[in-house]
Short mmCIF file of C-alpha atoms in Angstrom, two decimals:
data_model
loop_
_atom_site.label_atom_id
_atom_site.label_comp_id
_atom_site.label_asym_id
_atom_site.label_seq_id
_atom_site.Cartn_x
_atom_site.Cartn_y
_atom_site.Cartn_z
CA UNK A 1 -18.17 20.28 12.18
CA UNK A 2 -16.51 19.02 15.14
CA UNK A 3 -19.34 19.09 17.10
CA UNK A 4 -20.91 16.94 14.39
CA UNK A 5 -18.38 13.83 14.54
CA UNK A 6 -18.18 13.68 18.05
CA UNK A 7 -21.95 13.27 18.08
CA UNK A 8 -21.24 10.07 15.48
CA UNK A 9 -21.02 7.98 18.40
CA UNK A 10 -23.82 8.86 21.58
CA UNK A 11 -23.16 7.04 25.04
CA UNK A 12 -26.12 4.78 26.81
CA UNK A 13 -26.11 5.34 30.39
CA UNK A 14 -28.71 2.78 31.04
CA UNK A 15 -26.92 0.06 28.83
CA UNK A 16 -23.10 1.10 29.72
CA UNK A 17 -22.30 1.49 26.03
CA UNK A 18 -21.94 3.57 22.86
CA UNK A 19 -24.77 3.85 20.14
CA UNK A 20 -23.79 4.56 16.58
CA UNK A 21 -25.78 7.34 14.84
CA UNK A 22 -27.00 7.03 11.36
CA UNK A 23 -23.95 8.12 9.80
CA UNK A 24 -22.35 5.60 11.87
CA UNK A 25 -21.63 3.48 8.78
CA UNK A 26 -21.78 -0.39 7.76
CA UNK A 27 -23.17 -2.68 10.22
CA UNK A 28 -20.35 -6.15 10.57
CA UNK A 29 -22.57 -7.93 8.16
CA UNK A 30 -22.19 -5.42 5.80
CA UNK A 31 -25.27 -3.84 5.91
CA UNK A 32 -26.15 0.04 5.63
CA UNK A 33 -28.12 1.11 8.43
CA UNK A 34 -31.08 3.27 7.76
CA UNK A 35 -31.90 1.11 4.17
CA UNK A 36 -28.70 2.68 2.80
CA UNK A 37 -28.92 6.56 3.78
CA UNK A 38 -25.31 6.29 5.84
CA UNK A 39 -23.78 5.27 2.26
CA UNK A 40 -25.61 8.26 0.16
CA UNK A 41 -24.76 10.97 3.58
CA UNK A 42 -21.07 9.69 2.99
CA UNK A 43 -20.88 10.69 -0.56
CA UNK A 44 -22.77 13.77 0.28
CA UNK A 45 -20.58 14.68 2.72
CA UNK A 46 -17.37 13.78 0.49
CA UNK A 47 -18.74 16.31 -1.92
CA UNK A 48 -19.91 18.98 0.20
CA UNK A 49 -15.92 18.97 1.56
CA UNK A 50 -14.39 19.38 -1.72
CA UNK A 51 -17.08 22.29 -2.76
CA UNK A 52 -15.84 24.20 0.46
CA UNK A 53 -12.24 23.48 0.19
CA UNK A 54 -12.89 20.82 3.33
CA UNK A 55 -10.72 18.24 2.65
CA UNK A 56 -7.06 17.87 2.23
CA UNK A 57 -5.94 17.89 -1.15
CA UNK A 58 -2.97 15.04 -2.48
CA UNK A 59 0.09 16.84 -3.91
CA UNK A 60 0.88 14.80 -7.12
CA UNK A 61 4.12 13.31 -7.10
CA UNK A 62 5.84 11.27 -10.07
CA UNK A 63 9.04 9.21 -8.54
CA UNK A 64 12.06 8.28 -10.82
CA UNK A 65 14.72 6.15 -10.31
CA UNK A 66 17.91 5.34 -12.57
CA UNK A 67 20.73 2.85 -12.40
CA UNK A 68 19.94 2.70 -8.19
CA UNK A 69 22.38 -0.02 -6.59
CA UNK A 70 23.11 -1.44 -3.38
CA UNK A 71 25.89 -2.95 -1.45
CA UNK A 72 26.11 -4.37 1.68
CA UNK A 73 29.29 -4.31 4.19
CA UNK A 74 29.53 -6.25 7.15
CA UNK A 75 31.63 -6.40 9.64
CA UNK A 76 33.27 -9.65 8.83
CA UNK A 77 33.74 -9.51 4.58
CA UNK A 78 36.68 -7.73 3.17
CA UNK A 79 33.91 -6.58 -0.08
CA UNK A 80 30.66 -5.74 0.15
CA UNK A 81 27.72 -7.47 -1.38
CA UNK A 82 25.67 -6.55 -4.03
CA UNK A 83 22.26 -6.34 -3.17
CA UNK A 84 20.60 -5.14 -6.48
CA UNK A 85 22.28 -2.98 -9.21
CA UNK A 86 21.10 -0.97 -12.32
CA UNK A 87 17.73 -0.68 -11.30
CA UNK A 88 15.52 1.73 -13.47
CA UNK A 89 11.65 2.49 -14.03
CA UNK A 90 8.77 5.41 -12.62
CA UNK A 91 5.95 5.79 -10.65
CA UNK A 92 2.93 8.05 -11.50
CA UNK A 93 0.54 8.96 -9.44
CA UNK A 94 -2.74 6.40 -9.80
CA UNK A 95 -0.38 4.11 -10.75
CA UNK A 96 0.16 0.54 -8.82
CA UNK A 97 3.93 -0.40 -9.06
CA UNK A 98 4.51 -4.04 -8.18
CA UNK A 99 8.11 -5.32 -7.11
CA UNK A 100 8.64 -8.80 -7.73
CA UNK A 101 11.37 -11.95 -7.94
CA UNK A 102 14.37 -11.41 -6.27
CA UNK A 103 15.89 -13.08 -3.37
CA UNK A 104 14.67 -12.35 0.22
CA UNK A 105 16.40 -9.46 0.63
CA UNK A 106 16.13 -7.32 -2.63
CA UNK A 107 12.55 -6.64 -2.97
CA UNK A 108 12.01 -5.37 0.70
CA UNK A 109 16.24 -3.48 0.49
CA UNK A 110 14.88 -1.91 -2.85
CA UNK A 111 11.49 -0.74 -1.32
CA UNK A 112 13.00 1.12 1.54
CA UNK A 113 15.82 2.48 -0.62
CA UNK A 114 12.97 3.94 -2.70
CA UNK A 115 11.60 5.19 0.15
CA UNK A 116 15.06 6.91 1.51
CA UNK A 117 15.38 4.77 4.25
CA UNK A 118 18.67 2.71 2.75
CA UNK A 119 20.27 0.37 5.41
CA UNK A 120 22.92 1.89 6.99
CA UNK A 121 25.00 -1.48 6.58
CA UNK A 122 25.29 0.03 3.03
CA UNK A 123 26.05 2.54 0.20
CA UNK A 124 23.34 3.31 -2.47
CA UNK A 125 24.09 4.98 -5.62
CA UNK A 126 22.21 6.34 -8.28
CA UNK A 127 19.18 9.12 -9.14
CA UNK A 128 16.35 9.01 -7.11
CA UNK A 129 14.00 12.17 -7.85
CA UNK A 130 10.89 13.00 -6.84
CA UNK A 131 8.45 15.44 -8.97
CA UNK A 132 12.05 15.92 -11.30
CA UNK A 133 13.45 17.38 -8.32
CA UNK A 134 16.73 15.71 -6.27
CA UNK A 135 15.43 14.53 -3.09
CA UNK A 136 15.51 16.92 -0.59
CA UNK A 137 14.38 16.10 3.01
CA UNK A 138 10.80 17.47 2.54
CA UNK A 139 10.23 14.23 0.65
CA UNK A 140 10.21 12.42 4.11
CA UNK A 141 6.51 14.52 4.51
CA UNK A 142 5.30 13.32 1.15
CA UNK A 143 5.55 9.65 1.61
CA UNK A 144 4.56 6.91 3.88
CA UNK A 145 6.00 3.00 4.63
CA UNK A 146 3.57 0.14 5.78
CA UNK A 147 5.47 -1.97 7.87
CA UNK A 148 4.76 -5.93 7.13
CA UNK A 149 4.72 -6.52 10.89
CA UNK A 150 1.14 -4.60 12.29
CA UNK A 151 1.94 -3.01 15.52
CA UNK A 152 -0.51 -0.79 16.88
CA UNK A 153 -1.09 0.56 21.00
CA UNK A 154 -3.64 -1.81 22.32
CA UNK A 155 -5.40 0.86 24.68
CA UNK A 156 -6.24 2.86 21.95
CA UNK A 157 -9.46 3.07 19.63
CA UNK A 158 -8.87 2.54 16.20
CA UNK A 159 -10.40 6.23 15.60
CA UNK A 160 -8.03 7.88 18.30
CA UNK A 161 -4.97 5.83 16.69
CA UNK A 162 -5.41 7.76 13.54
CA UNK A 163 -6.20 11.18 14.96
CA UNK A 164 -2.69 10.58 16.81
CA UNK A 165 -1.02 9.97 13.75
CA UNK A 166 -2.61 12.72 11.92
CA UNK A 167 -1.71 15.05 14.73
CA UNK A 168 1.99 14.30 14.90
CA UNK A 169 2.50 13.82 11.31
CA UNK A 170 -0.15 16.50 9.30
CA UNK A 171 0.88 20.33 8.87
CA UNK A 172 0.66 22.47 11.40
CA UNK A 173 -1.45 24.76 9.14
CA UNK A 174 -3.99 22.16 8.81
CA UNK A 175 -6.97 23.17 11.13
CA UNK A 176 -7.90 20.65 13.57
CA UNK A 177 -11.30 20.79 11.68
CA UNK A 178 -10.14 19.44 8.30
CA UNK A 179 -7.87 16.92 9.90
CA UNK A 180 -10.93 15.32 11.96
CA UNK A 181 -12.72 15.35 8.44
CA UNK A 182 -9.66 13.64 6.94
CA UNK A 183 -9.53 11.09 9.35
CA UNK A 184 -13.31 10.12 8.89
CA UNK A 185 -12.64 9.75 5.28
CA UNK A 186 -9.95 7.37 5.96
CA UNK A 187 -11.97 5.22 8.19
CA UNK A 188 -14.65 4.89 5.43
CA UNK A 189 -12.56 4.68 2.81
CA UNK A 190 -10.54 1.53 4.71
CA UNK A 191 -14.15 0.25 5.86
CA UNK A 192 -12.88 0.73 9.15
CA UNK A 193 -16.12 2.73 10.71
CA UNK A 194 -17.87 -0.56 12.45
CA UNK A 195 -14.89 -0.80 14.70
CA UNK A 196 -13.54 2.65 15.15
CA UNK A 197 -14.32 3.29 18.37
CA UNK A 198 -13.39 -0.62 19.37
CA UNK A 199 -9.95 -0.39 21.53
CA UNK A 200 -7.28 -2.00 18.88
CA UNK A 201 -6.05 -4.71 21.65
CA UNK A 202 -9.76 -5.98 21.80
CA UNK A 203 -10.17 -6.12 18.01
CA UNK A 204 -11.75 -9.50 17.25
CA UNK A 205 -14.23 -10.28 14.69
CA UNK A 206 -16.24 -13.53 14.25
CA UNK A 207 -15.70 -14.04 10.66
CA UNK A 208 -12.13 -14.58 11.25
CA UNK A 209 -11.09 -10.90 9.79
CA UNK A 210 -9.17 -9.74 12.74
CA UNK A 211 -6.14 -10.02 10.91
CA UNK A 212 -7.08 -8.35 7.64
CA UNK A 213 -8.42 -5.50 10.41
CA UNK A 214 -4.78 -5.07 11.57
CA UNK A 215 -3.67 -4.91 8.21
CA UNK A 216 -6.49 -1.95 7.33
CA UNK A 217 -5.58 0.02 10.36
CA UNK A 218 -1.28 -0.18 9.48
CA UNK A 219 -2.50 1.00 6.08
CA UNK A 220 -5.11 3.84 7.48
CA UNK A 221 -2.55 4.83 10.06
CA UNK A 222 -0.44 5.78 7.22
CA UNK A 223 -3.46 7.56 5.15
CA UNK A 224 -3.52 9.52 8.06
CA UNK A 225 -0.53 11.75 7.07
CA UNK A 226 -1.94 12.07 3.83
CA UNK A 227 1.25 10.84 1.61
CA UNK A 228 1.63 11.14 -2.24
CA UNK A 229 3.54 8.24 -2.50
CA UNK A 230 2.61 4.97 -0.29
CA UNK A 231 4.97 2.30 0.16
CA UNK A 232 3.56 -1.32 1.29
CA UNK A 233 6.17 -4.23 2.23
CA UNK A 234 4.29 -7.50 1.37
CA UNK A 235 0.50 -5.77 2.22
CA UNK A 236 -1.05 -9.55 1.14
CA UNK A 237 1.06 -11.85 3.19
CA UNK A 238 -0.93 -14.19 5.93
CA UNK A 239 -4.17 -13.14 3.94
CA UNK A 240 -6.51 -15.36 2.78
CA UNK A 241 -8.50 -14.85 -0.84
CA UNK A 242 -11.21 -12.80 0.86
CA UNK A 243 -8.46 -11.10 3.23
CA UNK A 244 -6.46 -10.06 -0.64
CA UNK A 245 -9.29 -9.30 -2.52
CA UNK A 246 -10.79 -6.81 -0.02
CA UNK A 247 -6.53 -5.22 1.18
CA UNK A 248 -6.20 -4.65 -2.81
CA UNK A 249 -9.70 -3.23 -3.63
CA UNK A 250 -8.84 -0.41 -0.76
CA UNK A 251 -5.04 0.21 -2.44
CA UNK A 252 -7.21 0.76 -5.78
CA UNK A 253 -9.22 3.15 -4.10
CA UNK A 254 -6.00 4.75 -2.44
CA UNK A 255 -4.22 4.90 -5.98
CA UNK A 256 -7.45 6.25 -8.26
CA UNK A 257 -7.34 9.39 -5.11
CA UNK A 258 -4.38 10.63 -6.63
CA UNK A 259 -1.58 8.67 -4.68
CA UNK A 260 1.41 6.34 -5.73
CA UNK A 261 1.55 2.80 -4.61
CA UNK A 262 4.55 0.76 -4.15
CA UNK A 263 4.47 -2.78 -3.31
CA UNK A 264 6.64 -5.65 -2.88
CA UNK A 265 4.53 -9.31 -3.35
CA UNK A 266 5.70 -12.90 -3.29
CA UNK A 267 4.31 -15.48 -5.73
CA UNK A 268 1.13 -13.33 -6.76
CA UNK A 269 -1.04 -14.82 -9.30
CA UNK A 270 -2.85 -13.20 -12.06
CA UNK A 271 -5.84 -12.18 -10.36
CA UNK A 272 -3.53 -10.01 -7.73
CA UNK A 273 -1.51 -8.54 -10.60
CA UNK A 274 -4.40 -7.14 -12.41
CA UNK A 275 -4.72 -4.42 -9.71
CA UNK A 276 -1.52 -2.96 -10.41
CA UNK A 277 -0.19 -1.08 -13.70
CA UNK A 278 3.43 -1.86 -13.82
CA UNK A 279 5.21 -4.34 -12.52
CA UNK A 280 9.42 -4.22 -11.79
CA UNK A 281 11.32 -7.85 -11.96
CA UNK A 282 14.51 -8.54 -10.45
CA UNK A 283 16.55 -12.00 -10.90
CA UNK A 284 17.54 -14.12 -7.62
CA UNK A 285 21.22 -11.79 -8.02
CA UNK A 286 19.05 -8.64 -7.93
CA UNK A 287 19.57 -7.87 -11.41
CA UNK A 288 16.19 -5.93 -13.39
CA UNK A 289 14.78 -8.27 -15.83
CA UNK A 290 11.29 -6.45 -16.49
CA UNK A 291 9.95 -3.22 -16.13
CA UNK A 292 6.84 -2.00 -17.82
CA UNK A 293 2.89 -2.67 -18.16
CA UNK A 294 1.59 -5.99 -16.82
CA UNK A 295 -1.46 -5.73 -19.35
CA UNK A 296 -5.01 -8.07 -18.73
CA UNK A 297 -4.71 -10.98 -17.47
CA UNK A 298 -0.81 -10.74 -17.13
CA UNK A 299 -0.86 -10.30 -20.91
CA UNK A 300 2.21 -7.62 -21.43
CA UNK A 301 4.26 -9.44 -19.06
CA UNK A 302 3.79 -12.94 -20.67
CA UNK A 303 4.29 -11.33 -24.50
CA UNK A 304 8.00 -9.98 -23.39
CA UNK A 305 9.06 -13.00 -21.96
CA UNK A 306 7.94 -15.14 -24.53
CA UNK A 307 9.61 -12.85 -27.11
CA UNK A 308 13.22 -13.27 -25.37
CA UNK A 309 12.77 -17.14 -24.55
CA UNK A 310 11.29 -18.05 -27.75
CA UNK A 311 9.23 -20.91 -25.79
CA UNK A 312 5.43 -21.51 -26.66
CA UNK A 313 3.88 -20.84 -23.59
CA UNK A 314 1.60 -23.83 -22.39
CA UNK A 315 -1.37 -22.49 -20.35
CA UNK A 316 -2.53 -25.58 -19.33
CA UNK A 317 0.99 -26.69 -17.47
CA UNK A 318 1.15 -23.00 -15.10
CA UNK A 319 -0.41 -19.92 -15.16
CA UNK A 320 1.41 -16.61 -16.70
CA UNK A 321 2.60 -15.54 -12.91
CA UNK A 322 4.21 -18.80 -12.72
CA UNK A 323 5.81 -19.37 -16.08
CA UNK A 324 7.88 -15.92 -15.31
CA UNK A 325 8.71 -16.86 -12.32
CA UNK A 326 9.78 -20.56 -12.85
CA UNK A 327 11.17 -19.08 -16.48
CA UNK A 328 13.88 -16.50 -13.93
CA UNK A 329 14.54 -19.41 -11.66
CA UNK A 330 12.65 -17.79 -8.82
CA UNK A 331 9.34 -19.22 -8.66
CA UNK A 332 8.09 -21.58 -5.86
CA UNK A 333 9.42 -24.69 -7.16
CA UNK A 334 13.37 -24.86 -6.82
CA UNK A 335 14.36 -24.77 -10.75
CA UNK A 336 18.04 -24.53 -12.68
CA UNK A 337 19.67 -21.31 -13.34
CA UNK A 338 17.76 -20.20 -16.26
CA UNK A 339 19.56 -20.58 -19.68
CA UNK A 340 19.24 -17.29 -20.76
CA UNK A 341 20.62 -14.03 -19.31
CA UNK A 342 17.45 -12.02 -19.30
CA UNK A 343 19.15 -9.27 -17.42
CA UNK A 344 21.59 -8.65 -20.31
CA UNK A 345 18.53 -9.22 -22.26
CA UNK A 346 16.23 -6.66 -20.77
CA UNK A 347 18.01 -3.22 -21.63
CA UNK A 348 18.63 -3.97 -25.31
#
């Protein structure tokens, strides 16, 4: 088998370069080579390696979380500041969890609190259990965080950054054989094969997609230590529409394998938040306001809101994404504190 990937890829002497084999996969235009027999050898292979026990298998993992808070002490403040308080909700696995509102702050503090890496400027409190078990430090293994900021080694391929992560961060009893399989899958799965053996620092593509590229190989260099639960902070920002749509088709993919996805987004619209199940809202003083389905089209969301403000809901003056927002007082436009206390609201 290893003989087999490392012949994916043949070197030219007379032209100085590498030649892709058939199971190369998808040409930069997006074409199969071979009239489509890379695509149909791909799914082949994928279920040839779970017939023989191949591939790596996801542990399931369900997260829970009750009354978590935060506060903040620095140096010069006699109290410390609350960054969020009496958060609540869940996370199955192929489920899409969505944190939104907030101030600058809570969303990402939350998100790495969730992910046990609390600032140390701090104190958290609360339950935090993974699989209904306290978390221990084996739960470090089972997750992953994608950074917002992509920062890769420029003199490595994109292939050879992901076999270093999977070396360093994969179990020991892993064969070398079933991680290199692992790591193909991750490449295909993040359409990453065209450029994996492209040196990351060179990475430039003529449709503009270099930067949704860097975004793929921060989330694939995660994959690559095969976590349960993956945590994203802000995966869409600096995206375009193509840049989104193509970042949240391959969390879809990530999630229906088995896998939890956390993700903090600012100012998504409807479109966005129909890839994700549930949804988790937090007021500009990092208070919950929300935390359940999102439904088509935004369609749970909007119903709850509507039921506590009692407002007809005009869908010709903003869309449902916006209405929330600008309803909390934390949507784009600057609006007045919000009559109602949805936070008192929300638990009864």
């Amino acid at each position: 088998m290893e003989r087999e990937f490392q012949s994916l890829e043949s070197y030219n002497e007379k032209t100085n370069s590498f030649e892709a084999s058939q199971y190369s996969g998808r040409q930069r235009d997006g074409n199969i080579r071979d009239n489509g027999r890379v695509e149909e050898w791909i799914e082949q292979f994928k279920v040839d390696t779970e017939k023989n026990g191949l591939g790596i298998s996801v542990e399931p993992i369900t997260l829970l979380f009750e009354d978590l808070s935060f506060m903040r002490y620095d140096e010069d403040m006699k109290e410390g500041t609350s960054i969020f308080s009496n958060i609540m909700g869940y996370a199955r696995p192929r489920n899409m969890l969505a944190l939104m509102g907030g101030s600058k702050g809570s969303k990402s503090t939350l998100l790495k609190c969730l992910a046990g890496r609390a600032p140390s400027m701090g104190s958290l409190e609360g339950s935090l259990q993974a699989k209904c078990w306290d978390k221990v430090p084996a739960y470090s293994r089972l997750i992953s965080y994608v950074e917002k900021l992509d920062a890769h080694q420029p003199y490595l391929s994109v292939r050879e950054t992901l076999h270093f992560s999977a070396a360093l961060r994969l179990s020991q009893t892993i064969s070398s054989v079933n991680r290199h399989i692992h790591v193909e899958l991750v490449l295909d799965q993040l359409d990453l094969l065209p450029y994996s053996n492209q040196l990351v620092g060179s990475l430039r593509d003529a449709t503009g997609k270099t930067f949704e590229i860097a975004k793929k190989i921060t989330i694939a260099v995660e994959l690559a230590a095969n976590p349960s639960i993956l945590f994203l902070e802000e995966p869409l920002s600096g995206l375009d529409s193509r840049g989104t749509a193509s970042i949240l088709n391959v969390l879809s993919q990530v999630s229906n394998s088995g896998r939890v996805i956390i993700a903090t987004l600012a100012h998504p619209n409807a479109r966005t938040l129909d890839f994700f199940d549930l949804a988790l809202i937090l007021t500009h003083e990092g208070q919950q306001v929300y935390f359940g389905p999102i439904g088509p089209d935004c369609s749970d969301l909007l119903g709850y809101f509507l039921s506590v403000t009692k407002v007809p809901y005009d869908s010709m003056r903003a869309s449902p994404v916006g209405f929330v927002m600008a309803t909390l007082g934390v949507g784009i436009k600057k609006r007045a504190t919000p009559p109602i206390n949805f936070a008192g609201a929300y638990p009864s």
